[in-house]
mmCIF file of C-alpha atoms and ligand atoms in Angstrom:
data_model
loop_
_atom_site.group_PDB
_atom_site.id
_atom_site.type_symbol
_atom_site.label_atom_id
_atom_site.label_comp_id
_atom_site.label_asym_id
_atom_site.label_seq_id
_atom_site.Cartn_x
_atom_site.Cartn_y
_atom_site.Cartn_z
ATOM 1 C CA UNK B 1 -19.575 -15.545 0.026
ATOM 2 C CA UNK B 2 -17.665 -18.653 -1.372
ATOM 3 C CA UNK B 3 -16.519 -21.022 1.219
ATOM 4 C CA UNK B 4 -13.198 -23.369 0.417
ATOM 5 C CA UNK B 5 -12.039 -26.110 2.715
ATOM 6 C CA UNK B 6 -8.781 -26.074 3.924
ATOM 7 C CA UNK B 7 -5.901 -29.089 3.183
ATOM 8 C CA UNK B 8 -3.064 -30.636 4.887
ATOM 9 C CA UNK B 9 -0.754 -27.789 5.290
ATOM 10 C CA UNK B 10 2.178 -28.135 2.714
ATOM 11 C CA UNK B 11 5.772 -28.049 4.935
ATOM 12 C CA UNK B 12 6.765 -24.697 3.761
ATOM 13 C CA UNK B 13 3.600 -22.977 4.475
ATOM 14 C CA UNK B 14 2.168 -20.822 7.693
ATOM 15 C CA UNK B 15 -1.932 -21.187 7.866
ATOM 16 C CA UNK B 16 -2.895 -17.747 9.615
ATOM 17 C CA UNK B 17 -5.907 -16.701 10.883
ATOM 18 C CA UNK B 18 -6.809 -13.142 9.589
ATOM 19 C CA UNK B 19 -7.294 -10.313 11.639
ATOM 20 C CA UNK B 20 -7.848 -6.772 10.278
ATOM 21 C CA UNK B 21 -7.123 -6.194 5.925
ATOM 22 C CA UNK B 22 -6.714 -2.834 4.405
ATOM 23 C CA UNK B 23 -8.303 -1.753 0.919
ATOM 24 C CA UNK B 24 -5.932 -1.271 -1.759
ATOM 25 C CA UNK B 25 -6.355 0.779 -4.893
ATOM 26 C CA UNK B 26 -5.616 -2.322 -6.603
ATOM 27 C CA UNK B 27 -8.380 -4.561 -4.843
ATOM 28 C CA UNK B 28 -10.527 -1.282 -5.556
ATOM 29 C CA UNK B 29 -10.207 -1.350 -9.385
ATOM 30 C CA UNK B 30 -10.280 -4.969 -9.436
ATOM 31 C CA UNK B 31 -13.792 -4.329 -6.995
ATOM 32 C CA UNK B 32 -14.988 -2.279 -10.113
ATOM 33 C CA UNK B 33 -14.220 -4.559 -12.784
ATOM 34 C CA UNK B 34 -11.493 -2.396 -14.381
ATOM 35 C CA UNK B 35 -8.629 -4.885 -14.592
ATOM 36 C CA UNK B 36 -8.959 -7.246 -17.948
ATOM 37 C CA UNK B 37 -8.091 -10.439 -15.163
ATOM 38 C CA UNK B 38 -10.620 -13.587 -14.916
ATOM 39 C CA UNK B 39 -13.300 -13.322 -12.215
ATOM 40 C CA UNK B 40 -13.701 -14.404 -9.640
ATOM 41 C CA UNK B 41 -11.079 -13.130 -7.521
ATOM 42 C CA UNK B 42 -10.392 -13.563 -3.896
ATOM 43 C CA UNK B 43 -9.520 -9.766 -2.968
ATOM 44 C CA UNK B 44 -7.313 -8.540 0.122
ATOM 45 C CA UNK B 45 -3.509 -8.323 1.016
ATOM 46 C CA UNK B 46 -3.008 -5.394 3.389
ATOM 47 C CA UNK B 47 -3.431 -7.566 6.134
ATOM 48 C CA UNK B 48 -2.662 -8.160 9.784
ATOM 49 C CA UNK B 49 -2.875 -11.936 10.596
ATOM 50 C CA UNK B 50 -1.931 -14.544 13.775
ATOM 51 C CA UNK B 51 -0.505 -17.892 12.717
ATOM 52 C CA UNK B 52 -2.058 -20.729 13.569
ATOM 53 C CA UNK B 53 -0.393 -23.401 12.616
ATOM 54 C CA UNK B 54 3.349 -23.926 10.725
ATOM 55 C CA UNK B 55 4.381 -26.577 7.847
ATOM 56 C CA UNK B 56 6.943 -29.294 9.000
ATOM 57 C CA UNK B 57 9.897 -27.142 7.190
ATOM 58 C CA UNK B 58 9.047 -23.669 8.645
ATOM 59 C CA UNK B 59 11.447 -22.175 11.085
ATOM 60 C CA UNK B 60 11.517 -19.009 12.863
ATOM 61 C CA UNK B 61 7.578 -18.111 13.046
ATOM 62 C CA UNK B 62 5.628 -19.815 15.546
ATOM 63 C CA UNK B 63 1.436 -20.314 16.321
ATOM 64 C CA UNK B 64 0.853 -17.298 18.061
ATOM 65 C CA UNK B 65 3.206 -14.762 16.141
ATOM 66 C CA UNK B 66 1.465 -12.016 14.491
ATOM 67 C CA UNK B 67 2.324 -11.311 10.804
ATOM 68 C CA UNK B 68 1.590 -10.024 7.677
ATOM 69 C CA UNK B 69 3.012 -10.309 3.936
ATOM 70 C CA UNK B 70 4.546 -9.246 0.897
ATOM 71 C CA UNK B 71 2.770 -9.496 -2.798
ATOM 72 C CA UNK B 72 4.901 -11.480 -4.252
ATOM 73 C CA UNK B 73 7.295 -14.355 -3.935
ATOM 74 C CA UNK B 74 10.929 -14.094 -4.593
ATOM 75 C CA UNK B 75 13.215 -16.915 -5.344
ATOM 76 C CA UNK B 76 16.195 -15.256 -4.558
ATOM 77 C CA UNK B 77 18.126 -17.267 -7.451
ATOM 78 C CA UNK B 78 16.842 -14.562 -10.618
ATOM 79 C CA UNK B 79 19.137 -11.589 -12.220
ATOM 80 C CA UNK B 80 16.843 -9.542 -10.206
ATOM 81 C CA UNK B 81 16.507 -11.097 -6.849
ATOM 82 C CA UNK B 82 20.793 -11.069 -7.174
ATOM 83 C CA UNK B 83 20.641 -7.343 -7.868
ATOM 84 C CA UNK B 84 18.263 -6.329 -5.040
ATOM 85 C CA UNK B 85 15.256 -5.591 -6.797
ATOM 86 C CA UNK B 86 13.571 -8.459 -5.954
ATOM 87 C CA UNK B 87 10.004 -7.033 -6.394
ATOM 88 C CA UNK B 88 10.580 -7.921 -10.060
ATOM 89 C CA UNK B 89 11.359 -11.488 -9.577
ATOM 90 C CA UNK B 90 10.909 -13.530 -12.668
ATOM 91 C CA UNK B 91 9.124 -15.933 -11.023
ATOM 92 C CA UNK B 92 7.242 -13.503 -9.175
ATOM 93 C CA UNK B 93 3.931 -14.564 -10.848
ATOM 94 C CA UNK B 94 4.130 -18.377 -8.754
ATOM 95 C CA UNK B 95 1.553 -17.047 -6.492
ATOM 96 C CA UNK B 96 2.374 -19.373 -3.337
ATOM 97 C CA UNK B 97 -0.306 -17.166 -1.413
ATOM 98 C CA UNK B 98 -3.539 -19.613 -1.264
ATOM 99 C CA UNK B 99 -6.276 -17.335 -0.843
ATOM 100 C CA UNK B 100 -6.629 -13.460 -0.148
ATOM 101 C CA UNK B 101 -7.458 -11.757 3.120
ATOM 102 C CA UNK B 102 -11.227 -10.979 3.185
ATOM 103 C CA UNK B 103 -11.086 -15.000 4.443
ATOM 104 C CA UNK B 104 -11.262 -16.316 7.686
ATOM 105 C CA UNK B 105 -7.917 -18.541 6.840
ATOM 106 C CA UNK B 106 -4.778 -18.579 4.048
ATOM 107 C CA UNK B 107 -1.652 -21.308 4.014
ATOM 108 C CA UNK B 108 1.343 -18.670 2.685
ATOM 109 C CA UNK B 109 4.572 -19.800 2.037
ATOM 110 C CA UNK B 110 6.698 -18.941 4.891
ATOM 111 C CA UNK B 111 8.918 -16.510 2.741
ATOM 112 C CA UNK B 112 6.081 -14.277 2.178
ATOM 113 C CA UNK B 113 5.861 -13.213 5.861
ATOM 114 C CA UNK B 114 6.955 -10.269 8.155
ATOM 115 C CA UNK B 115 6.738 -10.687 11.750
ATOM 116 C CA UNK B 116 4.578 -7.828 13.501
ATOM 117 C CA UNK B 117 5.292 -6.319 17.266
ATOM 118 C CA UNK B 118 1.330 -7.049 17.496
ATOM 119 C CA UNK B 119 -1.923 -7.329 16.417
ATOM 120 C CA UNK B 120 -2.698 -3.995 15.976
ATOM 121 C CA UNK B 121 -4.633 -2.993 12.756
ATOM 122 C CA UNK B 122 -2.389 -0.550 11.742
ATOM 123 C CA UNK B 123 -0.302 -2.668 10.879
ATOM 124 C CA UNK B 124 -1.939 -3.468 8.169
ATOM 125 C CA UNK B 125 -0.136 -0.300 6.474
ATOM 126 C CA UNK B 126 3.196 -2.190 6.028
ATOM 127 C CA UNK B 127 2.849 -3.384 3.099
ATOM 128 C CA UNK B 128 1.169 -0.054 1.599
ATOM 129 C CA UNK B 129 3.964 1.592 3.024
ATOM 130 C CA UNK B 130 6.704 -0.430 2.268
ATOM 131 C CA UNK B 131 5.601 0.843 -1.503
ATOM 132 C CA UNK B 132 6.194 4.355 -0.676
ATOM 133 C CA UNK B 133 9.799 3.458 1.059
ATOM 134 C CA UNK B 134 10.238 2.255 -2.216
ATOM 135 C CA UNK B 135 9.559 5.200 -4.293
ATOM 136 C CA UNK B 136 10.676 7.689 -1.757
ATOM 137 C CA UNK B 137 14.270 6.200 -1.433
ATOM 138 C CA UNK B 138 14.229 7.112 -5.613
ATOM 139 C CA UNK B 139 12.911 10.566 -5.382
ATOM 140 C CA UNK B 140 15.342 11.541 -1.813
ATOM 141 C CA UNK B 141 13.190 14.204 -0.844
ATOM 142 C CA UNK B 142 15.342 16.505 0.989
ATOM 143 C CA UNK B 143 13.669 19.494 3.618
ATOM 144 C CA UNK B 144 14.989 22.689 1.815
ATOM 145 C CA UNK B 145 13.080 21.406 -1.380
ATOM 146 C CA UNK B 146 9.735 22.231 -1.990
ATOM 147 C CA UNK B 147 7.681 18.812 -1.990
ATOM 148 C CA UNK B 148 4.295 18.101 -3.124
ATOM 149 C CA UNK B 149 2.452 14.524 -2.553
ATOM 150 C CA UNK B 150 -1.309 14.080 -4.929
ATOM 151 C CA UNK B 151 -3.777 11.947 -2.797
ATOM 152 C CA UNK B 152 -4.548 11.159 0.455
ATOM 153 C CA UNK B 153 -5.728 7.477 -0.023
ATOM 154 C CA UNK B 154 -3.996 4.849 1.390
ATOM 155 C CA UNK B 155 -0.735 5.405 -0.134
ATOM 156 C CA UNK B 156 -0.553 8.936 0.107
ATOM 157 C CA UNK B 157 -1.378 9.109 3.990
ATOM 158 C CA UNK B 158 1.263 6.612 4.375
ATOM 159 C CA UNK B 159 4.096 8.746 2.530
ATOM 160 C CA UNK B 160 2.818 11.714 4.521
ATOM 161 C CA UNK B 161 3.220 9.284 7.762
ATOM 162 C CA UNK B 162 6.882 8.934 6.489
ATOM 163 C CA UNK B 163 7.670 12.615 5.845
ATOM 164 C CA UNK B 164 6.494 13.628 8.911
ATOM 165 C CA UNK B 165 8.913 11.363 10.602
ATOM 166 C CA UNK B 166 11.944 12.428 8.837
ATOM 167 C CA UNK B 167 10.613 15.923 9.854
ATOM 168 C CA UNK B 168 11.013 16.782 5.700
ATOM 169 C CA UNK B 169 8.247 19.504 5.131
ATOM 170 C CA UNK B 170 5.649 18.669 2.194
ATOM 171 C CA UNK B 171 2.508 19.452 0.759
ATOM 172 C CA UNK B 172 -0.372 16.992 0.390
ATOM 173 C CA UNK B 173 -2.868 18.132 -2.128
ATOM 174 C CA UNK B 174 -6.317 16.162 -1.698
ATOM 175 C CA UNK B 175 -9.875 17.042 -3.444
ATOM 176 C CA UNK B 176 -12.104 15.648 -1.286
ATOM 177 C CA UNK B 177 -12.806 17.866 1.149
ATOM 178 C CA UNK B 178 -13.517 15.601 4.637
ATOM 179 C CA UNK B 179 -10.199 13.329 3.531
ATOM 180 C CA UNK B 180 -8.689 16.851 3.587
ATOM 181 C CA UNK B 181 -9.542 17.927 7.103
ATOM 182 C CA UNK B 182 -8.470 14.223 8.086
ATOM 183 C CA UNK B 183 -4.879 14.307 6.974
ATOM 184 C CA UNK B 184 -4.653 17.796 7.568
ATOM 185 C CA UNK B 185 -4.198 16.860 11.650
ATOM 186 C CA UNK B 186 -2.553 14.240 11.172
ATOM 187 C CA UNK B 187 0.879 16.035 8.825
ATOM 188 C CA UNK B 188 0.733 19.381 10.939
ATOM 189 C CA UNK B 189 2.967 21.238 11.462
ATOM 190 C CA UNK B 190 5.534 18.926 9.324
ATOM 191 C CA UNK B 191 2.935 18.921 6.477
ATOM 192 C CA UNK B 192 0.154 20.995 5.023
ATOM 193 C CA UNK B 193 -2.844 19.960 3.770
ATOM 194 C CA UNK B 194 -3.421 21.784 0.246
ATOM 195 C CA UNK B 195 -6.824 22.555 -1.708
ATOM 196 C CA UNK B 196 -4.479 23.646 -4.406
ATOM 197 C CA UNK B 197 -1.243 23.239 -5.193
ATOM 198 C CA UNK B 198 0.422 26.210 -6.451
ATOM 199 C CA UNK B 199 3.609 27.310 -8.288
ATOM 200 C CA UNK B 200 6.242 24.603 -8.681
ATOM 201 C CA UNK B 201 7.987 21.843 -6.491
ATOM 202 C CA UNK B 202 11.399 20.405 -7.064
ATOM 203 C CA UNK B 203 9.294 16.317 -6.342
ATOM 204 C CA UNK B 204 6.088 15.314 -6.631
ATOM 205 C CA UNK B 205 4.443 11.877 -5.645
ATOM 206 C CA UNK B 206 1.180 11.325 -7.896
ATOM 207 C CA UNK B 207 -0.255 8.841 -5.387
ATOM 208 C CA UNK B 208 -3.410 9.752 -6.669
ATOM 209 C CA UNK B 209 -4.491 6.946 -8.696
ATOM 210 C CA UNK B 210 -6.167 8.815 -11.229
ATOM 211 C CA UNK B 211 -5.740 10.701 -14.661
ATOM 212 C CA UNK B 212 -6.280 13.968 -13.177
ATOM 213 C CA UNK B 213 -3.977 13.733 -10.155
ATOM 214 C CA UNK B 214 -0.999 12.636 -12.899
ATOM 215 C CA UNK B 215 -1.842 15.499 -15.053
ATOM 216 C CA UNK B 216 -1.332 17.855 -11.850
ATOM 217 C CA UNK B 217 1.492 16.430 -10.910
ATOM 218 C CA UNK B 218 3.490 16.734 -14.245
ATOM 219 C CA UNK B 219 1.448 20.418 -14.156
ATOM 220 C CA UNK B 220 3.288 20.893 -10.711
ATOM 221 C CA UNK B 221 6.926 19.296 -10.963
ATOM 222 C CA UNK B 222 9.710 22.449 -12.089
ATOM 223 C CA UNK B 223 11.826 21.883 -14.964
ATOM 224 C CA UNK B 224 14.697 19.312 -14.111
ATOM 225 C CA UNK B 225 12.850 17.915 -11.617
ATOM 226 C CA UNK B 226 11.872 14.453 -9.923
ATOM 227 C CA UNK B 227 8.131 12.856 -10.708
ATOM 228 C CA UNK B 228 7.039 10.016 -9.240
ATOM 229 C CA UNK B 229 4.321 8.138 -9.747
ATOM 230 C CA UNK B 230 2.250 4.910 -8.159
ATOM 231 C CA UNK B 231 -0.967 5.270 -10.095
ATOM 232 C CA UNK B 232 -1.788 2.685 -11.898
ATOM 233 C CA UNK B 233 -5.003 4.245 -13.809
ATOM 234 C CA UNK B 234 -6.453 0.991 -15.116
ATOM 235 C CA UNK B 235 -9.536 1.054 -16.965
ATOM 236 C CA UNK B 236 -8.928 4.984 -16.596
ATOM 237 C CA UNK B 237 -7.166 6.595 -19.136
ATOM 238 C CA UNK B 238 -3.987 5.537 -21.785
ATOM 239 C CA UNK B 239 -2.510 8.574 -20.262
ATOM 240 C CA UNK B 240 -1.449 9.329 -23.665
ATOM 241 C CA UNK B 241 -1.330 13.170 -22.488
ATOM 242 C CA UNK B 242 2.155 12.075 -20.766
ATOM 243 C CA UNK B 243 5.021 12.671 -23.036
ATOM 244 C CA UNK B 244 3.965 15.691 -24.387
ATOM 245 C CA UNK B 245 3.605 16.671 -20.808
ATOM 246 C CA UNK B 246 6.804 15.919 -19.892
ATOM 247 C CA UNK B 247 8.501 16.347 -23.181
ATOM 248 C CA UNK B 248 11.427 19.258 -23.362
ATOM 249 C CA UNK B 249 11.589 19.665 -19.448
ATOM 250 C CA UNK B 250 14.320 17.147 -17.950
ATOM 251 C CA UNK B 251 12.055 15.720 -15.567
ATOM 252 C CA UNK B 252 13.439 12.630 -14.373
ATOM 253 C CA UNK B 253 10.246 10.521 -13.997
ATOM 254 C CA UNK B 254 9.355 6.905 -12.371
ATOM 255 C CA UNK B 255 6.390 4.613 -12.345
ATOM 256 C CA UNK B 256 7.789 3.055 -9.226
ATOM 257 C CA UNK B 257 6.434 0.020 -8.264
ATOM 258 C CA UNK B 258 5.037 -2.281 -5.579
ATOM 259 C CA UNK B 259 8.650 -1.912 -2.921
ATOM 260 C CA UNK B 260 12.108 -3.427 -4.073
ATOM 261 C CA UNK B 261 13.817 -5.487 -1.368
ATOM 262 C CA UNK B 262 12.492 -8.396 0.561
ATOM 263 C CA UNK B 263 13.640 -6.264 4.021
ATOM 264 C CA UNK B 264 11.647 -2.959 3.306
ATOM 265 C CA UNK B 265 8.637 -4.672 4.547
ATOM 266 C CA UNK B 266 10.757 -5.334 8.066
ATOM 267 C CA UNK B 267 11.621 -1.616 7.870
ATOM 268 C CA UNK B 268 8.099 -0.786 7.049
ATOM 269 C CA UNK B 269 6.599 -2.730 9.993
ATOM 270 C CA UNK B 270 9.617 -1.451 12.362
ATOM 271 C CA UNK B 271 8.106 2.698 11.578
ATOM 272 C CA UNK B 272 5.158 1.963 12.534
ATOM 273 C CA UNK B 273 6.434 0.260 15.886
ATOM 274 C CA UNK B 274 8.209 3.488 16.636
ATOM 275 C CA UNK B 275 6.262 6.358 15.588
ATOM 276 C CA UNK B 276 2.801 5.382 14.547
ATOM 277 C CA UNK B 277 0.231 7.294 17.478
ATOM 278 C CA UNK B 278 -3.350 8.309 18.513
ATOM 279 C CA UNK B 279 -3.340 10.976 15.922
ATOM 280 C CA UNK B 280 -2.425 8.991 13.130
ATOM 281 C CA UNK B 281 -5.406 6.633 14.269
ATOM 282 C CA UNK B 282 -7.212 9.341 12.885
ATOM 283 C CA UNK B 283 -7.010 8.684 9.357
ATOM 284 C CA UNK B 284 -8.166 5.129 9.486
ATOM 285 C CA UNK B 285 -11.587 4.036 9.641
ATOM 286 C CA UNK B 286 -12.427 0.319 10.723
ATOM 287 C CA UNK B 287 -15.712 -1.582 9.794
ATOM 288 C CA UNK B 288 -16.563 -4.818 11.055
ATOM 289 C CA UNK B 289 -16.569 -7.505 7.980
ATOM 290 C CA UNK B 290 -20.244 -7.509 7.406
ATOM 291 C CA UNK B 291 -20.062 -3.991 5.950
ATOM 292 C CA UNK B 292 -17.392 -5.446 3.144
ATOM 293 C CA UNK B 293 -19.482 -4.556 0.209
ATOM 294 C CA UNK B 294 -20.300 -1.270 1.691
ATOM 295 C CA UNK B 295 -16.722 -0.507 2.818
ATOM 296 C CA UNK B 296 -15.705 -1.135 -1.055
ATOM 297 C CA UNK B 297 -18.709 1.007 -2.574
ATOM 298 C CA UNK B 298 -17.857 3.581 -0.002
ATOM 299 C CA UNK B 299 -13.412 4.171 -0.404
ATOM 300 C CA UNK B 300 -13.444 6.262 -3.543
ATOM 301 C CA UNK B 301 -15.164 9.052 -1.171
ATOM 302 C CA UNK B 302 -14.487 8.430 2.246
ATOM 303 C CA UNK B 303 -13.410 10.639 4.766
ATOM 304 C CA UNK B 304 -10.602 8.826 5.594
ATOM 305 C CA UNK B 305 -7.688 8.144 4.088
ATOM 306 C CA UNK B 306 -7.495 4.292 4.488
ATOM 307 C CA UNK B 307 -10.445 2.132 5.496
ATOM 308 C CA UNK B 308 -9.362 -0.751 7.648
ATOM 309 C CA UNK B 309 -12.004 -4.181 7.607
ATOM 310 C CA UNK B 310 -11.851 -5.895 10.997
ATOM 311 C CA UNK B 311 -11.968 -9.656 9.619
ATOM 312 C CA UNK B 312 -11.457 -11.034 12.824
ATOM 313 C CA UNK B 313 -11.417 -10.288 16.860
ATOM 314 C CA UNK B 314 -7.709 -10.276 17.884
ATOM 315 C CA UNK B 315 -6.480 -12.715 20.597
ATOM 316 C CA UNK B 316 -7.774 -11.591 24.285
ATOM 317 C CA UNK B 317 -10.857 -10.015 23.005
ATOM 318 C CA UNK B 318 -12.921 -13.450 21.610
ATOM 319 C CA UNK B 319 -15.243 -14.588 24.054
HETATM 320 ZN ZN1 ZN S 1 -1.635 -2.961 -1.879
HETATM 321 ZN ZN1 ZN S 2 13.839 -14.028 -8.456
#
């Protein structure tokens, strides 16, 4: 554990207090030491958070509010902030986000943030699932198609959360068995929970993260059909198998990534408002914050498709 102080809050920053912080694939292979990046690295950005204290130039989010944030910053000024695809800001590197959320505290400029309905931990899914707004407003997944999603991690329970409230039938195909049973009751009788998937599918999601989920997927997707995938397979493969894979089939195919506009994080946290419930609680496991290591070591297999790290008591329960 590496302890920072913190400094006079710069005016367009929020200092927050964190909560509750989800385990991304990408924390995971950074966890493992497959990303070529410099370490150390403060790790954590699936977060639910309660401000504490506001710069001098902030308006609109008050101590008190419960929040959480996007990756990256957007200047709103670029050829791609102008054309609504601010995710790829050019200047989306400035990394005004001080420190990550395994912390106790973070200063994040204020145009980073997403006001929450509460503390809740699930909402620590909205950025995770803004991502899969993202790629599912490319692929339109309609109900008369035939739809198969790879993975039930993080990503793919929360694209299966999103099906199931558009009532648009799917099929989730997961190896690990447990993770299997999990999201199983959670999709029914919208979804189906898959050993194997079988025959073809007019879109597939490879939210796998791994070489052999992608090489089902472009297995799986019919001729003239819509791939799309999140995985990111550092360290894991050059996935050089992938044009002649796709090659002669007319499969329109996207590496989407991270979740276009600034406002799909408001729609994102607005879903799971409305529809998240008691039996999607299911597929989340929490562990208190001394169990970090553990909790990391542990994802790749667990039985559940997100693991949640309780950082901090919310408001009410701190004696
Ligand atoms: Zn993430
Ligand atoms: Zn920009």
């Amino acid at each position: 554990m590496r302890t920072r102080s913190l400094h006079t809050l710069p005016p367009r920053r929020v200092r927050v207090r964190f909560l509750c912080c989800g385990i991304c694939g990408s924390d995971l292979s950074t966890f493992e030491g497959r990303r070529e990046i410099d370490y150390p690295v403060s790790l954590g950005h699936e977060f639910v958070a309660e401000v504490v204290a506001v710069g001098e130039a902030v308006e609109g989010t008050a101590p008190g509010d419960f929040v959480t944030s996007d990756l990256n910053y957007r200047c709103c000024a670029c050829d791609h902030c102008r054309a609504g695809r601010s995710h790829l800001c050019r200047r989306r590197g400035d990394g005004l986000f001080s420190n990550r959320s395994f912390a106790e505290f973070a200063d994040i400029d204020a145009s980073y943030l997403t006001r929450l309905a509460g503390p809740q931990r699930h909402f620590a899914l909205t950025e995770p699932l803004s991502c899969v707004l993202h790629a599912k407003r490319w692929v339109r997944p309609t109900a008369d198609e035939r739809i198969l999603v790879v993975g039930a991690g993080g990503l793919g329970s929360c694209l299966a959360f999103a099906l199931c409230d558009e009532s648009v039938g799917f099929e989730i195909v997961e190896t690990l068995p447990r993770r299997r049973a999990t999201i199983a009751s959670a999709v029914e009788p919208v979804g189906r929970a898959v050993t194997r998937a079988e025959g073809e599918y007019d879109a597939v999601f490879d939210l796998s993260g791994s070489e052999s989920g992608l090489r089902l997927a472009c297995a799986r997707v019919r001729s003239g059909g819509r791939l799309c995938t999140m995985s990111h397979l550092d360290g894991y493969s050059k996935a050089d198998f992938l044009l002649a894979a796709l090659t002669r089939r007319d499969i329109a195919f996207k590496v989407s990534f991270i979740n276009g506009k600034r406002a799909t994080m408001d729609t994102a946290a607005a879903l799971l408002a409305k529809s998240w419930n008691s039996r999607w609680e299911q597929v989340i496991e929490v562990l208190p914050l001394d169990r970090l290591q553990s909790a990391f070591e542990a994802r790749r297999h667990s039985p559940y498709c997100q693991t949640l790290v309780e950082v901090a008591a919310p408001v009410g329960d701190r004696g």
